[in-house]
Amino acid sequence: MLASLQNGICSERLALSAYQENFADAHPPLTATQAQIEAERCYYCYAAPCQTACPTGIDIPSFIARIAQGNPRGAAAKILEENVLGGMCARVCPTEVLCEQACVRNTNEDKPVEIGLLQRFATDDFFANPQPPLFIRAADTGKKIAVVGSGPAGLSCAHRLACLGHQVTIFEARAKLGGLNEYGLAAYKTPNNFAQQEIEWLLSIGGIAVKTNTRLGQDIFFTDLVSTYDAVFLGLGLSGVNALGISEPETLGLRNAVEFISDLRQAEDLSQLPVGRKVVVIGGGMTAIDAAVQSRKLGAEEVTIVYRRGQEGMSASDYEQEWAKNNGVTIRHWAAPLELLTSEDGQLTGIRFAYTQLEEGRLKQLSESFELAADMVLRAIGQNFDSNHGVEGLAMQSGKILTDENGKTNVAKVWAGGDCRFGGKDLTVEGVQHGKLSALDIHRSLSQAA
Amino acid sequence: MADLSSNFLGIKSPNPFWLASAPPTDKEVNVIRALEAGWGGVVWKTVGEDPPVVNVHGPRYAALLGTDRRVIGFNNIELISDRPLGANLAEMARVKQRFPDRAIIASVMVPCTEQAWKNILPQVEDTGCDGIELNFGCPHGMSERGMGSAVGQVPEYIQMVTEWCKQYSRLPIIVKLTPNITDIRMPARAAKAGGADAVSLINTINSIMSVDLEKMAIYPNTAGAGSHGGYCGYAVKPIALNMVAEIARDPETAGLPISGIGGITTWRDAAEFMTLGAGTVQVCTAAMVYGFKIIEDLCDGLSNFMDSKGYQNLDQLVGKAVPTVKNWNQLNLNYAEKAVINQDLCIKCGRCHIVCEDTSHQAIFATKNGERHFEINEAECVGCNLCVSVCPVADCITMRTLQAGEIDQRTGHQVTGEYANWTTHPNNPGASCS
């Protein structure tokens, strides 16, 4: 029997060569010629709508003009001065709902300038030869700042603070820096260990000490940080995973999508990763898409995303949904999980869903239901703030940290940003902006105090 | 269907498109390809005395590139034909015999002595060619030897040589003018005074295409050193149009036939030259960029344009716009326009706003009710046309004429509808009473 047709959860469903092909760069970079042609399409708009649409406010017309003028280093500088993780954002930003959605070329041509790919071109060119340094650290201020969490928000905050001359210590719970850049995101979005390459460059500014395998609430404690450091930035992310809200039996087949993705990102040999023959992913966001598509790419025969609301309610962009469908993923709407089905020996065999509909603006489960065969079910219905961090005294809202527009919390000397901050859209690029704004605010605050 | 046939100085060609004297007309093989493709005629690449000149054995051409590597401008340092005179003349004769309905013009350049011209003209005439073009325009290489533009820059020489040519040849004489002068009317008048049957213009403009910043040397160069070249191509069209019009409207040269040259790339360019007085047009760069097939598009476009406007033949088109070319002091200072932005077409790039704000008259609003919205402020708009010029969307910004009786919001004055120019303006210290 073909390995791909084997029921249950197993590895090596595909020929070895298929793994490399499936997980290669999903959107290959532009060649120099393509970049030149594309860059010349930019109109160099006044107060450009793309720049306004970019959460980090990159001066997009300028960086594109610099590409067109044969100045890719200058282009990279324009990008990185506003978004220090501009290389990763060029790979993972949902540009179709951000900068490219705002491009004035859409009006007549329905074809925006490919800003994301141009940003990748400029940053790739820079990272291939990042000398001499773009950023020089200011004179040491003697101020010590703790950055907890090393996802996009923490890294961005740390880099900006280091630039401004402060001494930063990053505390990271996991073994590697990067947060979702390293442990989340589909592998084909950021192949060739780009996340670590970018971080290595980012840290090269100096003034940033790193403590990995150090978890807040376990190895270090909030009150200690606040009393020891001149300022604390919390970029904790959302490490808890929402439950399905139904009975969840202990079964091998039921997993968190974020862990499935994390295993995939860290795998040395993708062929050794187990995946089901029939996979159901529950959720409607980017995590659901990344988990579903990667399941397919690992050799799952049938992959279905099931979302409890309609297509328009999915937080994954239209482009991402299209990407999933093109990779053979089925997306079903208006259904909520009801029951996980297991065999007598405890193997997952399927999942039963209730149909749903909106009634007077409220989502209601109907009495009718259907079953999908599944040997693997991935939860992707959102993450939540881990209460074990022990951040007592912080004002919270909807389970996230409440801050002002610069990320300042109600606790003196404490800022927060990224996915753990209330009111965000859970985007990498937004995390970068949070970190940057908080760093600037911390700097202002410490400068005034001095 | 419009009749595109041309009769220029009695030289007939099925269409007014001639290939200019240049690399595309250097050899029989090229010329035959051109004529088979449908070109109305060729001005054979300039022939000179034997022994022939020698060209550099390296880059002769370079281009000024626009978006998507489109050739906007072009320059060359190629000399006149580097082949023996006899070879050129024999080929010319064969081609004329094979294509009797096409215009075959010989371009000639020899030193500025009567004997030199007296020697060569009968040989050229023996080919059976239809006319002779005197190359007084080539601005590089040959000019260092006292020929080409070195002659074209001295009206007295132009007249003298033209007189010799009229004396020693029965063929129509077309004098090709250099634009590297201060006032094109002077050489044109000299050509006419010498008896020229027509002038052709413009030849190329002195130019350095670029500097290779890696090698820190001008580009193109020969073994590290370069020489200025002759600039041509689409970018020179406005310069050429002006010079053609200046000759067409100069009372001293009005009516002198003109063969228009300079950046003609499309039928539209050709039509524009003709409306400003060119009886035929000559093309080089466009052919060197796209090949000879463009003749089909040139003829088709011109024909469809003429049909759409009811022009039956070229005579009805030639010179049609010349009366609209005036000295500045004849322009109506009572006339006013204002820009109008078509909001349905506007893509909100804001370029009109920022250039008006930064460099002109602060006459375009960028917001309306807090929204991004670009609209003309008539109280500031001087009607300068900058916004029209930079808008990336065709016909999105247009100019509206203020009607008689309307108040110009900028000046507060009522538009009178009466014509009044600078010569009578109160601010003009030398104004005459009207």
PDB file of C-alpha atoms in Angstrom, chain A residues 37 40-49 52 104-105 107-108, chain B residues 67-69 346-351 353-354 366 372 374 392-393:
ATOM      1  CA  ILE A  37      10.431  46.414 -13.916  1.00  0.00           C
ATOM      2  CA  GLU A  40       9.395  51.324 -12.143  1.00  0.00           C
ATOM      3  CA  ARG A  41       5.651  50.819 -11.830  1.00  0.00           C
ATOM      4  CA  CYS A  42       5.566  52.816  -8.580  1.00  0.00           C
ATOM      5  CA  TYR A  43       4.054  56.294  -9.011  1.00  0.00           C
ATOM      6  CA  TYR A  44       5.903  57.764  -6.001  1.00  0.00           C
ATOM      7  CA  CYS A  45       2.618  59.011  -4.548  1.00  0.00           C
ATOM      8  CA  TYR A  46       2.359  61.987  -2.250  1.00  0.00           C
ATOM      9  CA  ALA A  47       1.662  60.954   1.390  1.00  0.00           C
ATOM     10  CA  ALA A  48       1.457  57.510  -0.122  1.00  0.00           C
ATOM     11  CA  PRO A  49      -1.585  55.434   0.819  1.00  0.00           C
ATOM     12  CA  THR A  52      -0.249  54.959   5.625  1.00  0.00           C
ATOM     13  CA  VAL A 104      -3.392  53.507  -6.275  1.00  0.00           C
ATOM     14  CA  ARG A 105      -2.560  51.200  -9.175  1.00  0.00           C
ATOM     15  CA  THR A 107      -7.957  51.691  -9.300  1.00  0.00           C
ATOM     16  CA  ASN A 108      -7.273  51.324 -12.995  1.00  0.00           C
TER      17      ASN A 108
ATOM     18  CA  THR B  67      11.058  53.104 -17.765  1.00  0.00           C
ATOM     19  CA  ASP B  68      11.244  49.437 -18.739  1.00  0.00           C
ATOM     20  CA  ARG B  69      14.425  50.161 -20.719  1.00  0.00           C
ATOM     21  CA  CYS B 346      -8.570  60.277 -10.116  1.00  0.00           C
ATOM     22  CA  ILE B 347      -6.605  57.458  -8.490  1.00  0.00           C
ATOM     23  CA  LYS B 348      -5.527  59.720  -5.613  1.00  0.00           C
ATOM     24  CA  CYS B 349      -1.787  59.413  -6.104  1.00  0.00           C
ATOM     25  CA  GLY B 350      -1.479  63.054  -5.023  1.00  0.00           C
ATOM     26  CA  ARG B 351       1.348  63.872  -7.395  1.00  0.00           C
ATOM     27  CA  HIS B 353      -0.928  68.227  -5.223  1.00  0.00           C
ATOM     28  CA  ILE B 354       2.657  67.855  -4.099  1.00  0.00           C
ATOM     29  CA  ALA B 366      -5.226  67.376  -0.690  1.00  0.00           C
ATOM     30  CA  ARG B 372      -7.851  62.158   0.854  1.00  0.00           C
ATOM     31  CA  PHE B 374      -7.564  66.227  -4.677  1.00  0.00           C
ATOM     32  CA  PRO B 392      -0.315  59.375 -14.472  1.00  0.00           C
ATOM     33  CA  VAL B 393      -3.888  58.960 -15.703  1.00  0.00           C
TER      34      VAL B 393
END
